Short mmCIF file of C-alpha atoms in Angstrom, two decimals:
data_model
loop_
_atom_site.label_atom_id
_atom_site.label_comp_id
_atom_site.label_asym_id
_atom_site.label_seq_id
_atom_site.Cartn_x
_atom_site.Cartn_y
_atom_site.Cartn_z
CA MET A 208 54.68 -52.47 -5.76
CA THR A 209 57.34 -50.54 -3.90
CA LEU A 210 61.23 -50.10 -4.90
CA GLY A 211 62.31 -52.84 -2.27
CA SER A 212 60.90 -55.63 -4.39
CA LYS A 213 61.66 -57.40 -7.57
CA ARG A 214 59.72 -55.90 -10.65
CA LYS A 215 58.84 -58.34 -13.45
CA THR A 216 60.13 -58.04 -17.03
CA PRO A 217 57.68 -56.49 -19.40
CA PRO A 218 55.73 -59.34 -21.14
CA GLY A 219 56.37 -58.07 -24.55
CA VAL A 220 59.97 -57.95 -23.86
CA GLN A 221 59.99 -61.48 -22.45
CA LEU A 222 58.20 -62.63 -25.54
CA LEU A 223 60.82 -60.92 -27.97
CA ARG A 224 63.83 -62.52 -25.88
CA ARG A 225 62.25 -66.05 -26.02
CA ILE A 226 62.06 -65.51 -29.98
CA ARG A 227 65.44 -64.33 -30.56
CA GLY A 228 67.34 -66.24 -27.94
CA ARG A 229 68.87 -63.39 -26.30
CA ASN A 230 68.28 -60.00 -24.71
CA TRP A 231 68.43 -56.62 -26.64
CA SER A 232 71.82 -54.58 -26.14
CA PRO A 233 71.45 -51.75 -24.10
CA LYS A 234 71.87 -49.25 -26.97
CA THR A 235 68.78 -50.94 -28.43
CA PHE A 236 66.86 -50.50 -25.10
CA ARG A 237 67.69 -46.90 -25.04
CA TYR A 238 65.94 -46.48 -28.14
CA VAL A 239 62.89 -48.59 -27.48
CA ILE A 240 62.31 -46.58 -24.41
CA LEU A 241 62.74 -43.23 -26.08
CA LEU A 242 60.13 -44.58 -28.82
CA ILE A 243 57.71 -45.99 -26.27
CA THR A 244 57.85 -42.85 -24.03
CA PHE A 245 57.62 -40.48 -26.77
CA ILE A 246 54.35 -42.51 -28.34
CA ALA A 247 53.04 -42.70 -24.53
CA TYR A 248 53.19 -38.80 -23.95
CA ALA A 249 52.18 -37.92 -27.67
CA CYS A 250 48.99 -40.00 -26.73
CA TYR A 251 48.34 -37.63 -23.59
CA HIS A 252 48.52 -34.74 -25.57
CA ALA A 253 46.47 -35.80 -28.40
CA SER A 254 43.95 -36.52 -26.01
CA ARG A 255 43.98 -32.93 -24.53
CA LYS A 256 43.56 -31.45 -28.01
CA PRO A 257 39.59 -32.44 -28.69
CA SER A 258 38.41 -29.49 -26.45
CA SER A 259 40.05 -26.78 -28.53
CA ILE A 260 38.88 -28.24 -31.90
CA VAL A 261 35.33 -28.30 -30.79
CA LYS A 262 34.72 -24.95 -28.96
CA SER A 263 33.58 -23.36 -32.12
CA VAL A 264 30.79 -26.11 -32.52
CA LEU A 265 29.88 -26.04 -28.90
CA HIS A 266 29.84 -22.05 -28.99
CA PRO A 267 29.68 -20.91 -32.61
CA GLU A 268 30.06 -17.15 -33.01
CA PRO A 269 26.20 -15.77 -33.91
CA SER A 270 27.61 -12.72 -36.08
CA THR A 271 29.57 -12.06 -38.94
CA LYS A 272 30.40 -15.80 -40.04
CA PRO A 273 28.48 -17.48 -42.86
CA PRO A 274 26.35 -20.37 -41.99
CA PRO A 275 27.94 -23.83 -42.56
CA GLN A 276 26.90 -25.59 -45.75
CA ALA A 277 24.67 -28.56 -45.47
CA HIS A 278 25.73 -32.17 -45.55
CA ILE A 279 24.35 -34.75 -48.06
CA ILE A 280 22.64 -37.38 -46.32
CA ASN A 281 24.85 -40.62 -46.25
CA GLU A 282 22.81 -43.37 -44.97
CA ARG A 283 24.47 -46.43 -43.58
CA PRO A 284 23.05 -49.53 -41.75
CA TRP A 285 22.60 -50.10 -38.29
CA PRO A 286 24.73 -49.53 -35.91
CA LEU A 287 26.59 -47.17 -37.99
CA GLY A 288 23.72 -45.31 -39.17
CA ASN A 289 22.90 -43.02 -36.18
CA VAL A 290 26.55 -42.47 -35.47
CA PHE A 291 27.95 -41.46 -39.20
CA MET A 292 24.78 -40.45 -40.71
CA LYS A 293 25.59 -36.62 -42.17
CA GLU A 294 22.19 -35.10 -42.23
CA GLU A 295 21.31 -31.64 -43.01
CA ALA A 296 20.03 -30.74 -39.57
CA ASP A 297 23.58 -31.53 -38.31
CA ALA A 298 24.58 -28.08 -39.74
CA ASN A 299 21.89 -26.64 -38.24
CA ASN A 300 22.87 -27.87 -34.81
CA GLU A 301 26.62 -26.73 -35.32
CA SER A 302 25.19 -23.45 -36.09
CA LYS A 303 22.94 -23.24 -32.96
CA GLY A 304 26.03 -24.80 -30.80
CA TRP A 305 25.40 -27.35 -27.69
CA GLU A 306 23.86 -26.47 -24.63
CA PRO A 307 25.20 -25.46 -22.18
CA PHE A 308 28.06 -23.95 -23.98
CA ASN A 309 26.06 -21.75 -26.37
CA GLY A 310 24.36 -18.37 -25.85
CA LYS A 311 25.58 -15.80 -23.53
CA GLY A 312 28.66 -16.72 -21.04
CA GLY A 313 29.51 -20.01 -23.28
CA THR A 314 33.11 -19.33 -23.85
CA SER A 315 33.20 -18.77 -19.90
CA ARG A 316 32.10 -22.15 -19.54
CA LEU A 317 34.15 -23.38 -22.00
CA GLY A 318 37.15 -21.50 -19.95
CA GLU A 319 35.58 -23.17 -16.66
CA ILE A 320 35.72 -26.95 -18.26
CA ASP A 321 39.54 -26.25 -19.39
CA VAL A 322 40.44 -24.90 -15.90
CA ALA A 323 38.65 -28.06 -14.15
CA PHE A 324 40.79 -30.62 -16.44
CA LEU A 325 44.10 -28.52 -15.71
CA ALA A 326 43.39 -27.87 -11.84
CA CYS A 327 43.04 -31.54 -11.10
CA TYR A 328 45.87 -32.39 -13.70
CA SER A 329 48.12 -29.99 -11.38
CA ILE A 330 46.91 -31.53 -8.02
CA GLY A 331 47.05 -34.74 -9.07
CA MET A 332 50.71 -33.90 -10.50
CA TYR A 333 51.94 -33.44 -6.95
CA VAL A 334 50.63 -36.83 -5.82
CA ALA A 335 51.56 -38.84 -8.96
CA GLY A 336 54.70 -37.79 -8.97
CA HIS A 337 55.47 -39.34 -5.27
CA LEU A 338 53.73 -42.31 -6.27
CA GLY A 339 55.75 -42.63 -9.31
CA ASP A 340 59.07 -42.70 -7.32
CA SER A 341 57.32 -45.58 -5.20
CA LEU A 342 55.31 -47.81 -7.44
CA ASP A 343 56.29 -49.89 -10.46
CA LEU A 344 56.39 -46.81 -13.11
CA ARG A 345 55.30 -49.23 -16.08
CA LEU A 346 52.00 -50.34 -14.34
CA PHE A 347 51.42 -46.96 -12.94
CA LEU A 348 51.59 -45.44 -16.77
CA THR A 349 49.44 -47.90 -18.02
CA TRP A 350 46.61 -47.38 -15.67
CA GLY A 351 47.04 -43.75 -16.21
CA MET A 352 46.73 -44.03 -19.95
CA ILE A 353 43.66 -46.23 -19.84
CA GLY A 354 42.13 -44.38 -17.37
CA SER A 355 42.46 -41.02 -19.15
CA GLY A 356 41.30 -42.53 -22.35
CA PHE A 357 38.07 -43.80 -20.77
CA PHE A 358 37.21 -40.45 -19.42
CA VAL A 359 37.70 -38.79 -22.48
CA GLY A 360 35.76 -40.82 -24.65
CA LEU A 361 33.05 -40.58 -22.07
CA PHE A 362 33.02 -36.63 -22.51
CA GLY A 363 32.45 -37.68 -26.17
CA MET A 364 29.65 -39.93 -25.37
CA GLY A 365 27.62 -36.93 -24.05
CA TYR A 366 26.89 -35.89 -27.79
CA PHE A 367 25.39 -39.57 -28.62
CA TRP A 368 23.64 -39.47 -25.13
CA ASN A 369 22.53 -35.98 -25.74
CA VAL A 370 23.38 -34.91 -22.29
CA HIS A 371 23.31 -31.10 -21.53
CA ALA A 372 24.05 -30.78 -18.04
CA PHE A 373 27.19 -28.84 -17.30
CA TRP A 374 28.30 -30.85 -14.40
CA PHE A 375 28.35 -34.06 -16.74
CA PHE A 376 31.23 -32.64 -19.00
CA LEU A 377 33.01 -31.00 -15.64
CA VAL A 378 33.23 -34.12 -13.88
CA MET A 379 34.47 -36.01 -17.26
CA GLN A 380 37.07 -33.41 -17.22
CA MET A 381 38.20 -33.32 -13.83
CA ALA A 382 38.31 -37.08 -13.97
CA ALA A 383 40.54 -37.22 -16.90
CA GLY A 384 43.01 -34.59 -15.58
CA LEU A 385 43.52 -36.90 -12.68
CA PHE A 386 44.69 -39.76 -14.51
CA GLN A 387 46.59 -37.41 -17.09
CA ALA A 388 48.81 -36.45 -13.98
CA THR A 389 50.29 -39.63 -14.23
CA GLY A 390 51.93 -39.07 -17.38
CA TRP A 391 54.70 -36.45 -17.27
CA PRO A 392 56.28 -37.56 -14.21
CA SER A 393 56.54 -41.15 -15.49
CA VAL A 394 58.13 -40.63 -18.61
CA VAL A 395 60.50 -38.12 -17.52
CA ALA A 396 61.60 -40.62 -14.60
CA VAL A 397 61.71 -43.46 -16.96
CA VAL A 398 64.04 -41.48 -19.60
CA GLY A 399 66.29 -40.18 -16.83
CA ASN A 400 66.55 -43.71 -15.52
CA TRP A 401 68.26 -44.78 -19.06
CA PHE A 402 70.18 -41.47 -19.72
CA GLY A 403 73.01 -39.50 -18.08
CA LYS A 404 73.23 -35.86 -18.07
CA ARG A 405 75.74 -36.04 -21.02
CA LYS A 406 73.81 -34.33 -24.10
CA ARG A 407 70.37 -34.63 -22.20
CA GLY A 408 69.48 -31.05 -23.11
CA LEU A 409 69.43 -32.26 -27.07
CA ILE A 410 68.41 -35.80 -26.53
CA MET A 411 65.24 -34.55 -24.43
CA GLY A 412 64.83 -31.74 -26.70
CA ILE A 413 64.32 -34.09 -29.67
CA TRP A 414 62.40 -36.50 -27.64
CA ASN A 415 60.36 -33.77 -26.20
CA ALA A 416 58.79 -33.26 -29.74
CA HIS A 417 56.30 -35.82 -28.57
CA THR A 418 54.30 -32.82 -27.30
CA SER A 419 54.07 -31.22 -30.60
CA VAL A 420 53.51 -34.35 -32.51
CA GLY A 421 50.76 -35.32 -30.08
CA ASN A 422 49.19 -31.84 -30.10
CA ILE A 423 49.39 -31.93 -34.35
CA CYS A 424 48.06 -35.65 -34.38
CA GLY A 425 44.95 -34.84 -31.78
CA SER A 426 44.01 -31.98 -34.09
CA LEU A 427 43.93 -33.86 -37.25
CA ILE A 428 42.31 -36.77 -35.69
CA ALA A 429 39.66 -34.67 -33.91
CA ALA A 430 39.11 -32.27 -36.72
CA GLY A 431 39.00 -35.32 -39.22
CA VAL A 432 36.04 -37.11 -37.52
CA LEU A 433 34.40 -33.49 -36.42
CA GLN A 434 31.96 -34.10 -39.74
CA TYR A 435 30.52 -37.17 -37.83
CA GLY A 436 29.59 -35.32 -34.64
CA TRP A 437 31.86 -33.55 -32.09
CA GLY A 438 31.55 -36.66 -29.83
CA TRP A 439 34.00 -38.53 -32.02
CA SER A 440 36.47 -36.05 -31.62
CA PHE A 441 36.76 -37.31 -28.06
CA ILE A 442 36.40 -40.86 -28.51
CA ALA A 443 38.94 -41.55 -31.24
CA PRO A 444 41.65 -39.68 -29.35
CA GLY A 445 40.91 -41.61 -26.26
CA PHE A 446 40.86 -44.81 -27.90
CA VAL A 447 44.01 -44.13 -29.14
CA MET A 448 45.35 -43.39 -25.74
CA SER A 449 43.97 -46.56 -24.42
CA LEU A 450 45.97 -48.69 -26.99
CA GLY A 451 49.04 -46.48 -25.74
CA GLY A 452 48.22 -47.64 -22.50
CA VAL A 453 48.93 -51.23 -23.79
CA LEU A 454 51.89 -50.66 -25.44
CA VAL A 455 53.34 -49.21 -22.51
CA TYR A 456 52.50 -52.47 -20.51
CA LEU A 457 53.80 -55.01 -22.77
CA PHE A 458 57.11 -53.26 -23.86
CA LEU A 459 58.34 -50.58 -21.39
CA ALA A 460 61.18 -51.31 -19.08
CA ALA A 461 61.28 -48.75 -16.34
CA TYR A 462 64.46 -49.35 -15.13
CA PRO A 463 67.69 -51.22 -16.86
CA GLU A 464 67.50 -53.50 -13.81
CA ASP A 465 64.11 -54.69 -15.01
CA VAL A 466 65.51 -56.44 -18.06
CA GLY A 467 68.94 -57.73 -16.66
CA PHE A 468 71.55 -54.68 -16.64
CA PRO A 469 72.87 -52.53 -13.86
CA ASP A 470 71.72 -48.99 -12.64
CA ILE A 471 73.08 -45.87 -14.57
CA ASN A 472 75.29 -43.27 -13.46
CA SER A 473 73.23 -40.16 -13.68
CA ASN A 474 76.07 -37.71 -14.69
CA SER A 475 78.04 -40.14 -17.02
CA GLY A 476 75.14 -42.38 -18.29
CA LYS A 477 77.45 -45.13 -17.77
CA PHE A 478 76.26 -48.55 -15.90
CA ILE A 479 77.09 -48.90 -12.29
CA LYS A 480 78.03 -52.56 -11.34
CA ARG A 481 77.27 -52.93 -7.72
CA ASN A 482 79.00 -55.43 -5.37
CA ARG A 483 78.38 -56.01 -1.85
CA ASP A 484 82.28 -56.41 -0.60
CA ILE A 485 83.57 -53.46 -3.20
CA GLU A 486 82.81 -49.80 -3.99
CA GLU A 487 80.56 -48.97 -6.86
CA GLU A 488 82.40 -49.38 -10.41
CA GLU A 489 81.47 -47.74 -13.61
CA ILE A 490 81.16 -50.16 -16.69
CA SER A 491 80.34 -49.51 -20.08
CA VAL A 492 77.99 -52.10 -21.31
CA GLU A 493 77.48 -52.44 -25.05
CA ALA A 494 77.29 -55.90 -25.89
CA ASP A 495 74.19 -58.00 -25.91
CA VAL A 496 73.33 -59.78 -22.97
CA GLU A 497 72.13 -63.55 -22.68
CA GLY A 498 69.38 -64.59 -20.66
CA GLU A 499 65.88 -65.81 -20.17
CA GLU A 500 65.19 -64.45 -16.99
CA SER A 501 61.46 -63.66 -16.38
CA GLU A 502 62.63 -61.15 -13.72
CA GLY A 503 65.63 -58.91 -14.63
CA SER A 504 68.85 -60.42 -13.20
CA GLY A 505 68.30 -60.09 -9.41
CA PHE A 506 69.20 -56.60 -9.20
CA ARG A 507 67.46 -55.10 -6.14
CA TYR A 508 66.46 -51.86 -5.00
CA GLU A 509 67.42 -52.16 -1.32
CA ASN A 510 68.87 -48.72 -0.74
CA LYS A 511 66.38 -46.83 -3.26
CA LYS A 512 63.93 -44.64 -1.55
CA SER A 513 61.75 -42.08 -2.60
CA VAL A 514 62.17 -38.47 -1.77
CA GLY A 515 59.40 -36.48 -0.09
CA LEU A 516 57.91 -33.18 -1.48
CA LEU A 517 59.76 -30.81 1.04
CA GLN A 518 62.82 -32.35 0.49
CA ALA A 519 62.50 -32.17 -3.21
CA CYS A 520 61.52 -28.35 -2.97
CA MET A 521 64.69 -27.80 -1.04
CA ILE A 522 66.77 -28.67 -4.12
CA PRO A 523 68.39 -25.53 -5.43
CA GLY A 524 66.63 -24.01 -8.54
CA VAL A 525 63.73 -26.16 -8.01
CA ILE A 526 61.40 -23.15 -6.97
CA PRO A 527 62.67 -20.83 -9.46
CA PHE A 528 62.19 -22.88 -12.24
CA ALA A 529 58.51 -24.27 -10.93
CA LEU A 530 57.48 -20.70 -11.01
CA CYS A 531 58.88 -19.58 -14.38
CA LEU A 532 57.10 -22.80 -15.55
CA PHE A 533 53.80 -21.65 -14.26
CA PHE A 534 53.92 -18.45 -16.37
CA SER A 535 55.26 -20.39 -19.28
CA LYS A 536 52.42 -23.09 -19.24
CA LEU A 537 50.13 -20.06 -18.76
CA VAL A 538 51.18 -18.89 -22.29
CA ALA A 539 51.93 -22.40 -24.20
CA TYR A 540 48.35 -23.72 -23.09
CA THR A 541 46.43 -20.71 -23.84
CA PHE A 542 47.62 -21.27 -27.41
CA LEU A 543 46.87 -25.07 -26.90
CA TYR A 544 43.44 -24.38 -25.92
CA TRP A 545 42.03 -21.61 -28.00
CA LEU A 546 44.36 -20.99 -30.98
CA PRO A 547 41.68 -23.11 -33.06
CA PHE A 548 38.97 -21.03 -31.88
CA TYR A 549 40.94 -17.71 -32.31
CA LEU A 550 41.64 -18.81 -35.88
CA SER A 551 38.09 -19.69 -36.78
CA GLN A 552 36.90 -16.36 -35.07
CA THR A 553 39.22 -14.01 -36.88
CA THR A 554 39.57 -12.97 -40.51
CA ILE A 555 42.69 -14.00 -42.18
CA GLY A 556 43.21 -12.36 -45.81
CA GLY A 557 39.58 -10.87 -45.37
CA GLU A 558 37.74 -14.37 -44.95
CA TYR A 559 36.89 -16.84 -42.20
CA MET A 560 38.00 -20.18 -42.35
CA SER A 561 36.07 -23.41 -41.13
CA VAL A 562 36.62 -25.18 -37.97
CA LYS A 563 37.95 -28.07 -39.50
CA THR A 564 40.51 -25.88 -41.33
CA ALA A 565 41.21 -23.75 -38.29
CA GLY A 566 42.09 -27.05 -36.46
CA ASN A 567 44.49 -28.12 -39.05
CA LEU A 568 46.12 -24.67 -39.44
CA SER A 569 46.77 -24.62 -35.79
CA THR A 570 49.06 -27.62 -35.89
CA LEU A 571 51.56 -25.52 -37.42
CA PHE A 572 52.12 -23.90 -34.25
CA ASP A 573 53.36 -26.93 -32.64
CA VAL A 574 55.59 -27.51 -35.63
CA GLY A 575 57.39 -24.43 -34.72
CA GLY A 576 57.03 -25.63 -31.33
CA ILE A 577 59.14 -28.97 -32.46
CA VAL A 578 62.04 -26.72 -33.86
CA GLY A 579 62.15 -24.65 -30.64
CA GLY A 580 62.35 -27.48 -28.23
CA ILE A 581 65.26 -29.03 -30.31
CA LEU A 582 66.87 -25.90 -30.53
CA ALA A 583 66.63 -24.72 -26.95
CA GLY A 584 67.98 -27.97 -25.79
CA TYR A 585 70.86 -27.86 -28.29
CA ILE A 586 71.72 -24.26 -27.15
CA SER A 587 71.62 -25.08 -23.64
CA ASP A 588 73.81 -28.01 -24.06
CA LYS A 589 76.32 -26.14 -26.17
CA PHE A 590 76.84 -23.22 -23.49
CA LYS A 591 76.02 -25.34 -20.60
CA ALA A 592 73.21 -22.42 -19.41
CA ARG A 593 69.66 -23.74 -18.98
CA ALA A 594 68.32 -20.76 -17.38
CA THR A 595 69.94 -18.11 -19.65
CA THR A 596 68.31 -20.05 -22.70
CA ALA A 597 65.09 -20.48 -21.29
CA ALA A 598 64.67 -16.63 -20.21
CA THR A 599 66.12 -15.55 -23.75
CA PHE A 600 63.53 -17.59 -25.56
CA MET A 601 60.63 -16.36 -23.20
CA TYR A 602 61.75 -12.68 -23.85
CA ALA A 603 62.09 -13.38 -27.57
CA ALA A 604 58.19 -14.74 -27.79
CA ILE A 605 56.95 -11.42 -26.38
CA PRO A 606 57.75 -9.67 -29.95
CA ALA A 607 56.51 -12.80 -31.69
CA MET A 608 53.25 -12.84 -30.23
CA LEU A 609 52.53 -9.00 -30.40
CA VAL A 610 53.52 -9.48 -34.17
CA TYR A 611 51.68 -12.33 -34.83
CA HIS A 612 48.54 -10.62 -33.24
CA SER A 613 48.96 -7.61 -35.50
CA TYR A 614 49.73 -8.90 -38.83
CA GLY A 615 48.72 -12.33 -38.53
CA GLY A 616 45.71 -11.33 -40.38
CA VAL A 617 47.08 -10.09 -43.45
CA SER A 618 47.15 -13.60 -45.55
CA GLN A 619 47.17 -17.18 -44.49
CA THR A 620 51.04 -17.14 -45.67
CA VAL A 621 51.88 -14.69 -43.23
CA ASN A 622 49.84 -16.05 -40.79
CA ILE A 623 51.58 -19.56 -40.92
CA VAL A 624 55.12 -17.96 -40.80
CA LEU A 625 54.36 -15.99 -37.66
CA MET A 626 52.38 -18.61 -35.86
CA MET A 627 55.50 -21.19 -36.21
CA VAL A 628 58.06 -18.15 -35.26
CA ALA A 629 55.70 -17.60 -32.08
CA GLY A 630 55.63 -21.38 -31.33
CA LEU A 631 59.05 -22.04 -31.43
CA PHE A 632 59.90 -19.22 -28.62
CA VAL A 633 56.72 -19.87 -26.75
CA ASN A 634 57.38 -23.77 -26.60
CA GLY A 635 61.11 -23.84 -26.52
CA PRO A 636 61.63 -22.93 -23.18
CA TYR A 637 58.52 -24.93 -22.03
CA ALA A 638 60.28 -28.14 -23.42
CA LEU A 639 63.35 -27.23 -21.90
CA ILE A 640 62.19 -26.63 -18.36
CA THR A 641 60.13 -29.73 -18.32
CA THR A 642 62.56 -32.24 -19.70
CA ALA A 643 66.21 -31.63 -19.17
CA VAL A 644 66.16 -29.24 -16.36
CA SER A 645 63.93 -31.44 -14.30
CA ALA A 646 65.61 -34.52 -14.85
CA ASP A 647 69.04 -32.48 -14.08
CA LEU A 648 67.73 -31.52 -10.77
CA GLY A 649 66.19 -34.84 -10.14
CA THR A 650 69.36 -35.84 -9.97
CA HIS A 651 70.89 -33.09 -8.28
CA LYS A 652 74.34 -33.90 -6.10
CA SER A 653 72.32 -32.72 -3.12
CA LEU A 654 70.34 -35.95 -3.04
CA GLN A 655 72.73 -38.33 -1.06
CA GLY A 656 72.71 -42.28 -1.60
CA ASP A 657 70.55 -43.63 -4.05
CA SER A 658 67.44 -41.69 -3.64
CA ARG A 659 64.98 -41.46 -6.45
CA ALA A 660 63.70 -38.13 -6.98
CA LEU A 661 63.01 -37.66 -10.72
CA ALA A 662 59.60 -38.10 -10.75
CA THR A 663 58.84 -36.11 -7.64
CA VAL A 664 61.39 -33.24 -8.89
CA THR A 665 59.47 -33.00 -12.47
CA ALA A 666 55.93 -33.29 -10.76
CA ILE A 667 56.65 -30.14 -8.57
CA ILE A 668 58.02 -28.16 -11.42
CA ASP A 669 55.14 -29.44 -13.91
CA GLY A 670 52.53 -29.38 -11.06
CA THR A 671 53.21 -26.03 -10.45
CA GLY A 672 53.38 -24.90 -14.19
CA SER A 673 49.78 -26.66 -14.80
CA ALA A 674 48.66 -24.04 -12.15
CA GLY A 675 49.45 -21.58 -14.75
CA ALA A 676 48.13 -23.80 -17.44
CA ALA A 677 44.74 -23.90 -15.84
CA LEU A 678 44.77 -20.03 -15.20
CA GLY A 679 45.63 -18.94 -18.55
CA PRO A 680 42.90 -20.77 -20.44
CA LEU A 681 40.27 -19.71 -17.80
CA LEU A 682 41.26 -15.92 -17.77
CA THR A 683 41.11 -16.32 -22.08
CA GLY A 684 37.66 -17.40 -21.65
CA PHE A 685 36.48 -13.95 -19.95
CA LEU A 686 39.11 -11.79 -21.70
CA SER A 687 37.97 -13.04 -25.01
CA THR A 688 34.57 -11.28 -24.52
CA LEU A 689 36.24 -8.09 -24.71
CA GLY A 690 38.19 -8.91 -27.69
CA TRP A 691 41.53 -10.67 -28.49
CA GLU A 692 43.69 -8.08 -27.58
CA PRO A 693 43.54 -8.19 -23.96
CA VAL A 694 44.39 -11.78 -24.32
CA PHE A 695 47.57 -10.94 -26.22
CA TYR A 696 48.56 -8.32 -23.19
CA MET A 697 47.89 -11.28 -20.76
CA LEU A 698 50.13 -13.52 -22.61
CA VAL A 699 53.15 -10.88 -22.97
CA VAL A 700 52.87 -9.96 -19.28
CA GLY A 701 53.02 -14.03 -18.36
CA ALA A 702 56.08 -14.53 -20.82
CA LEU A 703 57.73 -11.45 -19.05
CA CYS A 704 57.46 -12.73 -15.63
CA ALA A 705 58.49 -16.06 -16.57
CA GLY A 706 61.96 -14.50 -18.05
CA LEU A 707 62.60 -12.29 -14.99
CA LEU A 708 61.79 -15.23 -12.68
CA LEU A 709 65.10 -16.68 -13.87
CA THR A 710 67.11 -13.44 -13.48
CA ARG A 711 69.18 -14.81 -10.41
CA LEU A 712 69.82 -18.09 -12.32
CA VAL A 713 71.02 -16.17 -15.17
CA ILE A 714 73.26 -13.88 -13.55
CA ALA A 715 74.78 -17.01 -11.61
CA GLU A 716 75.37 -18.72 -15.33
CA ILE A 717 77.00 -15.39 -16.80
CA ARG A 718 79.14 -14.80 -13.70
CA GLU A 719 80.24 -18.54 -14.22
CA LYS A 720 81.07 -17.94 -17.52
CA LEU A 721 83.20 -14.78 -16.49
CA GLY A 722 84.95 -16.53 -14.05
CA TYR A 723 83.30 -15.07 -11.02
CA VAL A 724 82.10 -17.97 -9.08
CA ASP A 725 81.45 -17.69 -5.47
CA GLU A 726 79.99 -20.35 -3.10
CA ALA A 727 76.54 -18.72 -3.34
CA ALA A 728 76.52 -19.07 -7.30
CA ALA A 729 78.31 -22.51 -7.16
CA SER A 730 75.11 -23.74 -5.27
CA GLU A 731 72.88 -22.77 -8.18
CA PRO A 732 71.83 -25.97 -10.02
CA LEU A 733 72.29 -24.31 -13.23
CA LEU A 734 75.89 -23.93 -12.82
CA ASN A 735 74.58 -27.25 -14.01
CA ASP A 736 76.30 -30.32 -12.58
CA ILE A 737 76.89 -30.75 -16.38
CA ARG A 738 80.61 -29.99 -16.10
#
């Protein structure tokens, strides 16, 4: 379906409209859009967490850790018995790991599984972003979620089918990565379609908590069912992911026009009333709108066209922020995929912790990330300085990570505090760039007419970032065989590069604040078009 045709109102919205006898107000729809996209992308991230939780089961360290305690047999009638039975043999299998990930080179293969997922995710992002600007975002997101949940679940079925072929797990991760690429460009485009730039950093900073909430929920779900077999740690999040796709299909209105409202002015956030004979006029629509239409209210998309990748790359600021996100996500995704494994393989307060405890404890990194995303969004709105905020957070992440590595093993309390501080500084700029900055640039003033570039710009920035996200876990798989100190040095270098890549934009923002604005500086995006 192209932008030149009418899209149908979501069936769930139609049903509620018939029951209520009237439409929701624009304000209510905005809350609903935030909630549905929040849930949708939380599902995406929840389905990415299982591999980090089960790493220690697939490849247990053969050395100093005490053997796991045997489980008591808990017999249940067929068909649940074979799946949920907790036999003593399960403990022995856990200590041996799972071929082909156990034994020498196991951590490298785990890293290769991660990079297969993230490489396909990164490549698919560029295609998905362009398609997202051309197709019905609701249907595009729906099929992306269902497809992703299906392949995540198939990865887990390898446990019950007793699969030990490396290619099987590799293919499942690659397919899941391609479907996962549909998520981020779509949800950012939908939110950008409903909200203007005013307070966008704060709104998207709060909304972007879905990343950390999804990580937390995914960790808790995967760790909670791990005792029944590691396959369930994939199947359960995959099922939740598919349910999220059904929710999107039923209730997500990708554009205001889909439910009978005019278009949004990307700067003010007000609705634009279009008339063939007069110029565009901004209007404020806050009253409930009556209507029983099954298809929008006749608003069409004749003048709206998608933007090509090359044209989107030429928007000022897209390339610097894309490269910055490459290193920012390298750091963030290394923690995402390897933190539970790191916690289970290092002593904290002189003791090792179980795989489940490590998975649960790692969620506190994302709690700090929630605070960091909101704080970065608020600061960037307050001072109208996206680049300066992102660079400052990345520089602050360097000492935070070094202190965590050096003193995180003193006690569990110290580990928790330092982990949350590191999460705050690591996830803050990552959240800011992938949300508010991408939305700002996707509605940049250099785009003439009604061109739609939100999903395309978001895909370029996050797709480039995802290449770094693939590289970080892959390098960690190799470097961790030498010890964890090289891994943290890699993270420090990544954070430093992320900050340095924004230097030119930071200087431009500072010059603007000091009143030294020349033509070159004025063309930079983070002079922000937010005035």
